């Protein structure tokens, strides 16, 4: 029921996802009459894999996490997470209120042993491929131990998603030892001593986009600012390019050819819309789709959840954490 | 003597700056024989406005600020700053070691009354023009009071550079009151009470590029990450565009028209290279040119220093700080 477009975008994304993937089943949790209406024209064969579960309440996009926790026992978000907790569902995908989703996830699913706080991670495109960036905003104040836990979780997630011996770096204002704030320096000490982790040291903001690491670790304040400012900059460049290509006759001709290329580039560069962000460190799989994601964006979030289910990511994390923490 | 290219880039930038601006005089501080050689072919008329001051030492790009302070009494950076302190020069422009330049500036020029720490500020391009972002890395750990002082200094600098009643915002992970870390929330309290300041509240990373504020305030850790990741992303987009336009025959034809436009865009989007960053809050004018800046970049830093001299920025700041702090 969440996100900027709600079920009118999410339901078509689900139908298209089912058509692409023959085995998974989806449960739509929300206002049943609306969901029935939106799925009415679905062929009977697909219908068997698309279930509707009624929820009488919705958590608003601007609601405080504390309200979401205490009030609304029948919210769509809470019921979906309860299904994951009870094993009725293997993953929850939501485009709703991020803070509420994190608070409810922690309360209902609990963190893995050794993890104080779950982190949000997404894949950011780089010059050489992509890099897993965490935390993205779940934790605005972090200790060195939290950053260390994020590094471990990020490395295990990157491995599960196909990257061997991923290079793990700490985001910092320079690459020399003396650079950084207290938490970052202490986290570097912890990571240097860690065995079974490919820690490569500090990385700067430009190094991330140059592809110098596979996992980049920072606190949620910094990660959120980095991700959102990148989205803003990519959007600004795209709009400037459109203006440039409309500015003269030869440029306009050029624009006709260039526009589809630019649109593809723009889609590549809005990682949160494109991929969805995972909550790592919970005893269950939760993927947050960007609130402004369209149909393709939400489908990407579903795909991400499917990969994490197949790789059994929480179980894998649990096994590795016992060695690393 | 500093930066990636040293005097071989800086001297031509100075010569070109003098040709564009008939009144200012420049003093080149550094290894005199080299500087004499690089300026040998200068016409006599220009030579009267270009002076050479020998310095026997150079602060290396990787030297610790503490070493730069204690050792090397005859470094080019120190002598240039002493000239500003003594009134022999009205501003110092350097492409050298940022940490050393900040430490020496603080030690030799002192901060203005009421200012604990100087901040680094630069103009970042936005969808509607540009915005002054500070701090950029001089202060990695900041209290709410420091953020408040940055806001005041940023507003006065924006006014001096021609922006009336500039909109001042605090960079945060959301725009609601409950969002943010402790320092940001406390700084917001201070700013809400401030009179004579157009404080508009929180701004997110994408809001900055959408042009929603004229002055954006954050601690130096966040500002440095934002600026460098933006540079990295802009460079990555530029290189992807070049690849796109080389990928097919019609795209190649397009590329011939598009490339000059893209290069202009790229230059617009590397603000630190383009504009130089000012140190605000000192009893004197210091502008830091990006280490990787070329001739045009260094000339922009000189231009920025000239504007600050003409506007008498430190004096202006001093007058306003007495009212606002």
XYZ file of C-alpha atoms in Angstrom:
650
model
C 0.000 0.000 0.000
C 3.074 2.253 0.259
C 5.306 4.358 -1.960
C 4.380 7.322 -4.101
C 2.127 5.288 -6.429
C 0.792 2.506 -4.137
C -0.861 -0.659 -5.473
C -1.481 0.892 -8.902
C 2.244 0.529 -9.530
C 3.050 -2.397 -7.232
C 0.371 -4.815 -8.501
C 1.401 -4.559 -12.190
C 5.027 -5.011 -11.080
C 4.024 -8.202 -9.227
C 2.102 -9.570 -12.207
C 5.048 -8.913 -14.502
C 7.442 -10.494 -11.959
C 5.356 -13.688 -11.864
C 5.397 -13.885 -15.654
C 9.209 -13.744 -15.601
C 9.752 -16.177 -12.725
C 7.850 -19.479 -12.860
C 8.327 -20.703 -9.283
C 7.788 -17.941 -6.673
C 4.405 -17.143 -5.165
C 3.420 -13.638 -4.094
C 1.092 -12.493 -1.325
C -0.331 -8.994 -1.721
C -1.029 -7.604 1.741
C -3.355 -4.605 1.840
C -6.859 -3.380 1.142
C -8.428 -6.541 -0.371
C -11.229 -4.959 -2.481
C -8.726 -2.706 -4.245
C -6.244 -5.543 -4.731
C -9.006 -7.850 -6.067
C -9.968 -5.179 -8.563
C -6.398 -4.624 -9.722
C -5.804 -8.360 -10.204
C -9.232 -9.172 -11.710
C -8.023 -9.690 -15.260
C -5.162 -12.005 -14.311
C -5.186 -15.420 -16.092
C -6.251 -18.286 -13.800
C -2.833 -20.000 -14.030
C -1.019 -16.936 -12.667
C -3.785 -16.384 -10.135
C -2.733 -19.559 -8.333
C 0.587 -17.900 -7.483
C -0.835 -14.507 -6.476
C -2.632 -14.396 -3.150
C -4.397 -11.519 -1.449
C -4.299 -11.002 2.284
C -6.522 -8.267 3.663
C -5.146 -5.629 6.033
C -7.500 -2.957 7.358
C -4.834 -0.351 8.143
C -2.023 1.430 6.299
C 1.048 3.128 7.779
C 1.340 6.608 6.311
C 4.591 7.741 4.654
C 5.100 10.478 7.275
C 4.109 8.445 10.331
C 6.624 8.185 13.184
C 8.194 4.752 13.632
C 7.081 4.773 17.285
C 3.433 5.284 16.225
C 3.729 2.506 13.654
C 5.020 0.184 16.383
C 2.413 0.963 19.017
C -0.696 1.697 16.985
C -2.124 -0.070 13.909
C -1.899 -3.784 14.786
C -3.587 -4.578 11.456
C -1.365 -2.510 9.141
C -0.345 -4.087 5.822
C 3.332 -3.615 6.705
C 3.038 -5.321 10.071
C 1.043 -8.263 8.705
C 3.544 -8.824 5.883
C 6.410 -8.881 8.391
C 4.456 -11.217 10.707
C 4.112 -13.629 7.798
C 7.926 -13.609 7.426
C 8.334 -14.108 11.173
C 5.874 -17.038 11.141
C 7.428 -18.651 8.055
C 4.299 -18.158 5.910
C 6.408 -15.931 3.647
C 10.159 -16.053 2.964
C 10.655 -12.310 2.357
C 8.865 -8.975 2.692
C 9.146 -6.287 -0.008
C 7.742 -2.830 0.747
C 7.762 0.629 -0.832
C 6.392 2.159 2.389
C 7.701 4.339 5.224
C 11.381 3.377 5.695
C 11.634 4.247 9.383
C 8.462 2.302 10.210
C 9.597 -0.693 8.147
C 12.938 -0.764 9.983
C 11.339 -0.389 13.432
C 8.721 -3.094 12.762
C 11.326 -5.403 11.177
C 13.568 -5.155 14.229
C 10.680 -5.667 16.615
C 9.063 -8.586 14.804
C 12.009 -10.403 13.199
C 14.798 -9.561 15.706
C 18.456 -9.149 14.768
C 20.905 -12.008 14.279
C 23.086 -12.924 17.288
C 25.997 -10.462 17.517
C 24.264 -7.722 15.505
C 23.162 -4.630 17.440
C 21.485 -2.849 14.574
C 20.359 -3.887 11.106
C 21.797 -1.874 8.212
C 20.386 -0.832 4.839
C 22.487 -1.753 1.818
C 22.133 -1.166 -1.924
C 24.239 -1.663 -5.041
C 25.663 1.573 -6.453
C 26.901 1.604 -10.068
C 30.636 2.282 -10.492
C 33.058 2.632 -13.404
C 33.927 -1.050 -13.150
C 30.570 -2.567 -12.169
C 28.883 -1.956 -8.852
C 29.600 -1.631 -5.173
C 27.556 -2.418 -2.064
C 27.110 0.707 0.053
C 25.950 0.561 3.684
C 24.450 1.947 5.917
C 22.003 4.091 3.972
C 20.158 5.819 6.768
C 18.900 3.262 9.281
C 21.568 4.341 11.792
C 22.506 8.018 11.925
C 24.804 7.707 14.955
C 27.226 4.782 14.750
C 30.010 3.494 16.985
C 33.149 1.833 15.598
C 31.633 -1.561 16.521
C 28.549 -0.813 14.427
C 30.699 0.119 11.428
C 32.631 -3.125 11.943
C 29.408 -5.134 11.965
C 28.251 -3.358 8.794
C 31.544 -4.283 7.111
C 31.090 -7.954 7.982
C 27.457 -7.995 6.848
C 28.257 -6.137 3.641
C 31.029 -8.596 2.782
C 28.811 -11.639 3.343
C 25.986 -10.095 1.308
C 28.375 -9.259 -1.550
C 29.629 -12.856 -1.534
C 26.082 -14.208 -1.569
C 25.358 -11.983 -4.566
C 28.289 -13.470 -6.478
C 31.387 -11.415 -5.616
C 34.352 -13.548 -4.522
C 36.590 -12.242 -1.693
C 34.986 -8.770 -1.884
C 37.229 -5.773 -1.186
C 35.867 -3.972 1.883
C 36.684 -0.272 2.466
C 35.767 2.378 5.027
C 34.499 5.657 3.571
C 36.679 8.525 4.781
C 37.864 12.064 3.962
C 41.310 10.808 2.938
C 43.232 7.581 2.594
C 46.065 8.324 5.064
C 45.957 6.793 8.550
C 45.644 10.171 10.275
C 42.473 11.107 8.374
C 38.934 10.769 9.688
C 36.807 11.095 12.770
C 37.137 9.000 15.915
C 34.623 6.275 14.972
C 36.194 5.698 11.574
C 39.725 5.438 12.994
C 38.591 2.974 15.672
C 36.628 0.941 13.113
C 39.776 0.776 10.950
C 41.664 -0.703 13.934
C 39.009 -3.379 14.364
C 38.924 -4.205 10.652
C 42.715 -4.442 10.347
C 42.668 -7.195 12.974
C 39.712 -9.091 11.466
C 40.514 -12.426 9.861
C 38.485 -13.772 6.964
C 37.717 -10.294 5.674
C 39.375 -8.592 2.676
C 39.716 -5.153 4.286
C 41.580 -2.759 1.958
C 41.559 0.442 4.061
C 40.024 3.876 3.559
C 38.262 5.022 0.412
C 37.203 8.549 -0.600
C 33.945 9.592 -2.225
C 35.403 9.568 -5.731
C 37.118 6.203 -5.146
C 33.712 4.634 -4.618
C 32.574 5.629 -8.127
C 35.949 4.644 -9.594
C 35.187 1.101 -8.449
C 38.069 0.744 -5.978
C 36.024 -1.388 -3.553
C 33.182 -3.935 -3.613
C 31.773 -3.005 -0.199
C 31.882 0.567 1.144
C 31.018 1.133 4.798
C 29.843 4.365 6.462
C 27.318 5.521 9.034
C 23.712 6.015 7.950
C 23.929 9.791 7.968
C 26.817 9.855 5.489
C 25.410 7.000 3.372
C 22.015 8.659 3.042
C 23.547 12.007 2.055
C 25.853 10.296 -0.463
C 23.036 8.291 -2.071
C 20.514 11.135 -2.234
C 23.019 13.732 -3.434
C 24.101 11.268 -6.156
C 20.483 10.835 -7.219
C 20.080 14.619 -7.271
C 23.261 15.157 -9.260
C 22.373 12.439 -11.805
C 18.928 14.001 -12.276
C 20.489 17.445 -12.700
C 22.983 16.192 -15.285
C 20.195 14.430 -17.178
C 18.108 17.584 -17.282
C 21.108 19.705 -18.333
C 21.851 17.253 -21.139
C 18.247 17.513 -22.319
C 18.555 21.296 -22.345
C 21.889 21.102 -24.183
C 20.478 18.801 -26.840
C 17.468 21.063 -27.357
C 19.614 24.194 -27.706
C 20.498 24.097 -31.428
C 19.377 22.376 -34.607
C 22.345 19.984 -34.943
C 22.145 19.375 -31.225
C 18.424 18.554 -31.565
C 19.145 15.982 -34.236
C 21.787 14.582 -31.963
C 19.320 14.535 -29.110
C 16.958 12.212 -30.979
C 19.670 9.598 -31.041
C 21.081 10.446 -27.658
C 17.889 10.553 -25.587
C 17.264 6.803 -25.336
C 20.926 6.339 -24.367
C 20.618 9.048 -21.749
C 17.462 7.510 -20.327
C 19.221 4.158 -19.978
C 22.107 5.880 -18.249
C 19.746 7.690 -15.907
C 18.042 4.430 -14.947
C 21.479 2.926 -14.237
C 22.350 5.833 -12.013
C 19.363 5.789 -9.686
C 20.410 2.702 -7.792
C 17.789 2.824 -5.063
C 15.003 2.982 -7.641
C 16.645 0.359 -9.706
C 17.620 -2.248 -7.178
C 15.884 -1.797 -3.885
C 17.739 -1.687 -0.589
C 18.071 -4.724 1.690
C 17.883 -4.708 5.453
C 20.853 -6.774 6.635
C 21.265 -8.345 10.068
C 17.668 -9.444 10.660
C 16.394 -12.995 11.167
C 14.457 -12.674 7.920
C 14.572 -10.995 4.523
C 13.216 -7.472 4.092
C 13.744 -5.379 0.938
C 12.814 -1.714 0.775
C 11.830 -0.419 -2.641
C 12.403 3.311 -3.221
C 9.216 5.290 -2.515
C 9.391 6.910 -5.938
C 10.176 3.678 -7.798
C 7.969 2.836 -10.759
C 6.917 -0.597 -11.979
C 10.418 -1.615 -13.111
C 11.936 -0.373 -9.879
C 9.565 -2.388 -7.725
C 10.192 -5.466 -9.860
C 13.929 -5.043 -9.219
C 13.224 -5.033 -5.492
C 11.240 -8.279 -5.898
C 14.142 -9.797 -7.835
C 16.576 -8.792 -5.108
C 14.341 -10.507 -2.515
C 14.198 -13.652 -4.669
C 18.012 -13.829 -4.865
C 18.299 -13.404 -1.106
C 15.744 -16.188 -0.544
C 17.588 -18.526 -2.913
C 20.923 -17.733 -1.254
C 19.323 -17.987 2.184
C 21.121 -14.792 3.124
C 20.141 -14.531 6.829
C 21.324 -18.117 7.446
C 24.568 -17.472 5.585
C 25.134 -14.282 7.551
C 24.450 -16.144 10.801
C 27.080 -18.759 9.966
C 29.758 -16.210 9.057
C 29.021 -13.902 11.966
C 29.822 -16.671 14.425
C 33.370 -16.724 13.025
C 33.862 -13.001 12.484
C 32.263 -11.292 15.479
C 54.768 25.130 -5.420
C 51.809 22.849 -4.593
C 49.136 20.867 -6.366
C 49.528 18.028 -8.826
C 51.232 20.186 -11.465
C 53.066 22.847 -9.395
C 54.383 26.105 -10.885
C 54.226 24.737 -14.445
C 50.461 25.121 -14.206
C 50.205 27.911 -11.633
C 52.555 30.415 -13.317
C 50.738 30.373 -16.699
C 47.444 30.744 -14.776
C 48.852 33.818 -13.022
C 50.069 35.367 -16.267
C 46.689 34.838 -17.889
C 44.925 36.250 -14.795
C 46.993 39.449 -14.986
C 46.127 39.870 -18.661
C 42.407 39.693 -17.734
C 42.546 41.948 -14.686
C 44.392 45.267 -15.041
C 44.738 46.274 -11.386
C 45.828 43.373 -9.125
C 49.441 42.508 -8.481
C 50.621 38.957 -7.841
C 53.499 37.661 -5.742
C 54.769 34.210 -6.632
C 56.221 32.618 -3.503
C 58.492 29.627 -4.096
C 61.729 28.442 -5.623
C 62.941 31.676 -7.263
C 65.196 30.230 -10.032
C 62.344 28.085 -11.327
C 59.835 30.940 -11.075
C 62.262 33.311 -12.862
C 62.619 30.811 -15.663
C 58.868 30.304 -16.024
C 58.215 34.056 -16.154
C 61.213 34.969 -18.341
C 59.255 35.699 -21.487
C 56.695 37.931 -19.778
C 56.339 41.438 -21.337
C 57.913 44.172 -19.182
C 54.578 45.896 -18.541
C 53.081 42.756 -16.972
C 56.319 42.065 -15.162
C 55.730 45.140 -12.990
C 52.673 43.416 -11.526
C 54.250 39.973 -11.073
C 56.741 39.685 -8.221
C 58.817 36.707 -7.136
C 59.544 35.980 -3.498
C 62.005 33.183 -2.827
C 61.186 30.412 -0.361
C 63.734 27.667 0.247
C 61.300 25.018 1.464
C 58.133 23.337 0.196
C 55.488 21.550 2.223
C 54.854 18.160 0.641
C 51.317 17.112 -0.304
C 51.394 14.217 2.190
C 53.050 16.078 5.069
C 51.222 16.144 8.410
C 49.808 19.554 9.413
C 51.714 19.321 12.720
C 55.023 18.880 10.836
C 54.182 21.814 8.563
C 53.548 23.961 11.650
C 56.684 23.039 13.576
C 59.273 22.456 10.879
C 59.975 24.403 7.682
C 59.955 28.046 8.783
C 60.856 29.028 5.207
C 58.164 27.097 3.329
C 56.442 28.866 0.418
C 53.051 28.321 2.070
C 54.102 29.820 5.380
C 55.756 32.859 3.772
C 52.706 33.577 1.610
C 50.474 33.471 4.711
C 52.892 35.677 6.665
C 52.597 38.258 3.884
C 48.814 38.250 4.384
C 49.261 38.519 8.155
C 51.653 41.456 7.728
C 49.475 43.240 5.182
C 52.026 42.882 2.350
C 49.446 40.797 0.495
C 45.641 40.914 0.678
C 45.018 37.225 -0.027
C 46.809 33.892 -0.293
C 45.913 31.354 -3.003
C 47.422 27.869 -2.783
C 47.029 24.505 -4.520
C 49.059 22.794 -1.794
C 48.418 20.459 1.137
C 44.939 21.371 2.476
C 45.522 20.294 6.065
C 48.809 22.196 6.278
C 47.260 25.296 4.694
C 44.418 25.247 7.237
C 46.747 24.680 10.208
C 49.166 27.430 9.135
C 46.287 29.816 8.308
C 44.774 29.357 11.762
C 48.131 29.754 13.463
C 49.329 32.795 11.518
C 46.099 34.685 10.729
C 43.956 33.681 13.739
C 40.185 33.301 13.619
C 37.697 36.165 13.857
C 36.261 36.876 17.326
C 33.439 34.391 18.047
C 34.669 31.787 15.543
C 36.158 28.587 16.986
C 37.148 27.000 13.713
C 37.466 28.255 10.153
C 35.401 26.406 7.540
C 36.000 25.585 3.888
C 33.283 26.653 1.464
C 32.799 26.302 -2.278
C 30.045 26.971 -4.816
C 28.330 23.822 -6.079
C 26.307 23.997 -9.321
C 22.564 23.323 -8.933
C 19.525 23.125 -11.238
C 18.782 26.785 -10.577
C 22.295 28.266 -10.279
C 24.679 27.450 -7.466
C 24.789 26.897 -3.753
C 27.486 27.513 -1.139
C 28.374 24.271 0.628
C 30.325 24.208 3.912
C 32.270 22.709 5.672
C 34.192 20.698 3.099
C 36.614 18.830 5.308
C 38.423 21.235 7.619
C 36.397 19.989 10.604
C 35.494 16.289 10.712
C 33.955 16.420 14.192
C 31.564 19.317 14.729
C 29.359 20.457 17.587
C 25.996 22.174 17.057
C 27.698 25.515 17.816
C 30.211 24.929 15.041
C 27.434 24.154 12.550
C 25.697 27.336 13.676
C 28.851 29.378 13.093
C 29.257 27.804 9.641
C 25.683 28.812 8.791
C 26.335 32.424 9.764
C 29.627 32.554 7.854
C 28.096 30.889 4.794
C 25.225 33.369 4.729
C 27.530 36.389 4.959
C 29.826 34.997 2.252
C 26.846 34.298 -0.038
C 25.652 37.881 0.458
C 29.118 39.262 -0.282
C 29.136 37.229 -3.502
C 25.863 38.805 -4.603
C 23.018 36.684 -3.183
C 20.397 38.724 -1.325
C 18.838 37.241 1.844
C 20.320 33.794 1.081
C 18.282 30.737 2.096
C 20.288 28.767 4.663
C 19.598 25.042 5.190
C 21.054 22.246 7.319
C 21.941 19.075 5.416
C 20.066 16.120 6.908
C 18.705 12.635 6.153
C 15.129 13.920 6.013
C 13.198 17.149 6.301
C 10.992 16.236 9.290
C 11.889 17.562 12.754
C 12.558 14.082 14.159
C 15.228 13.287 11.544
C 18.965 13.580 12.050
C 21.740 13.065 14.545
C 22.136 14.947 17.809
C 24.395 17.742 16.511
C 22.096 18.532 13.579
C 18.984 18.671 15.777
C 20.707 20.982 18.272
C 22.052 23.192 15.468
C 18.498 23.459 14.086
C 17.348 24.737 17.497
C 20.051 27.404 17.475
C 19.288 28.441 13.890
C 15.523 28.681 14.469
C 16.181 31.278 17.186
C 18.731 33.291 15.161
C 17.604 36.703 13.979
C 18.935 38.234 10.790
C 19.377 34.851 9.148
C 17.069 33.325 6.521
C 17.084 29.777 7.949
C 14.725 27.529 5.962
C 15.198 24.192 7.794
C 16.564 20.815 6.763
C 17.559 19.863 3.237
C 18.345 16.411 1.790
C 21.148 15.503 -0.604
C 18.920 15.723 -3.672
C 17.407 19.030 -2.501
C 20.863 20.585 -2.659
C 21.170 19.820 -6.395
C 17.564 20.862 -6.998
C 18.592 24.333 -5.845
C 16.328 24.526 -2.784
C 18.884 26.530 -0.748
C 21.671 29.084 -1.291
C 23.800 27.962 1.663
C 23.984 24.318 2.775
C 25.645 23.539 6.105
C 27.129 20.229 7.269
C 30.156 18.938 9.135
C 33.430 18.542 7.238
C 33.197 14.755 7.056
C 29.828 14.821 5.294
C 30.732 17.802 3.096
C 33.957 16.194 1.911
C 32.210 12.902 1.096
C 29.426 14.750 -0.732
C 31.815 16.865 -2.795
C 34.211 14.054 -3.711
C 31.486 11.520 -4.480
C 29.836 14.138 -6.718
C 33.128 14.645 -8.551
C 33.490 10.885 -8.922
C 29.933 10.450 -10.176
C 30.242 13.330 -12.665
C 33.470 11.825 -14.014
C 31.836 8.393 -14.279
C 28.823 9.786 -16.141
C 31.107 11.694 -18.498
C 33.105 8.569 -19.287
C 29.925 6.498 -19.767
C 28.576 9.124 -22.150
C 31.789 8.971 -24.141
C 31.445 5.193 -24.343
C 27.783 5.476 -25.347
C 28.541 7.953 -28.109
C 31.334 5.755 -29.448
C 29.157 2.624 -29.482
C 27.403 2.960 -32.864
C 27.746 4.870 -36.108
C 24.796 7.264 -35.609
C 25.882 7.672 -31.994
C 29.424 8.514 -33.166
C 28.112 11.269 -35.430
C 26.108 12.510 -32.496
C 29.181 12.376 -30.350
C 31.024 14.839 -32.576
C 28.384 17.436 -31.794
C 27.827 16.323 -28.235
C 31.419 16.118 -27.001
C 32.096 19.857 -26.676
C 28.780 20.227 -24.844
C 29.681 17.356 -22.542
C 33.083 18.811 -21.810
C 31.483 22.128 -20.845
C 29.063 20.269 -18.604
C 31.895 18.336 -17.005
C 33.789 21.530 -16.254
C 30.614 22.959 -14.674
C 30.260 19.902 -12.510
C 33.694 19.815 -10.921
C 33.125 22.769 -8.627
C 36.268 22.455 -6.560
C 38.439 22.445 -9.672
C 36.443 25.224 -11.180
C 36.037 27.681 -8.356
C 38.458 27.088 -5.539
C 37.372 26.770 -1.930
C 37.589 29.654 0.538
C 38.607 29.415 4.164
C 35.994 31.395 6.091
C 36.370 32.757 9.630
C 40.013 33.842 9.459
C 41.395 37.353 9.867
C 42.566 37.254 6.263
C 41.663 35.758 2.879
C 42.876 32.283 1.962
C 41.638 30.378 -1.108
C 42.494 26.733 -1.696
C 42.677 25.648 -5.317
C 41.958 21.948 -5.962
C 45.203 19.949 -6.108
C 44.250 18.518 -9.492
C 43.111 21.861 -10.936
C 44.589 22.882 -14.266
C 45.368 26.381 -15.488
C 41.702 27.438 -15.747
C 40.935 26.008 -12.338
C 43.751 27.904 -10.652
C 42.671 31.104 -12.407
C 39.174 30.626 -10.978
C 40.694 30.405 -7.504
C 42.560 33.675 -8.157
C 39.310 35.296 -9.315
C 37.544 34.127 -6.171
C 40.313 35.684 -4.051
C 39.992 38.950 -5.987
C 36.225 39.137 -5.323
C 36.794 38.486 -1.622
C 39.431 41.240 -1.481
C 37.109 43.693 -3.242
C 34.217 42.805 -0.925
C 36.550 42.875 2.077
C 34.997 39.600 3.207
C 36.774 39.141 6.574
C 35.775 42.681 7.659
C 32.196 42.107 6.516
C 32.077 38.812 8.385
C 33.473 40.472 11.497
C 30.742 43.134 11.423
C 27.925 40.616 10.997
C 29.283 38.144 13.523
C 29.075 40.771 16.253
C 25.310 40.867 15.694
C 24.669 37.185 15.043
C 26.880 35.305 17.495
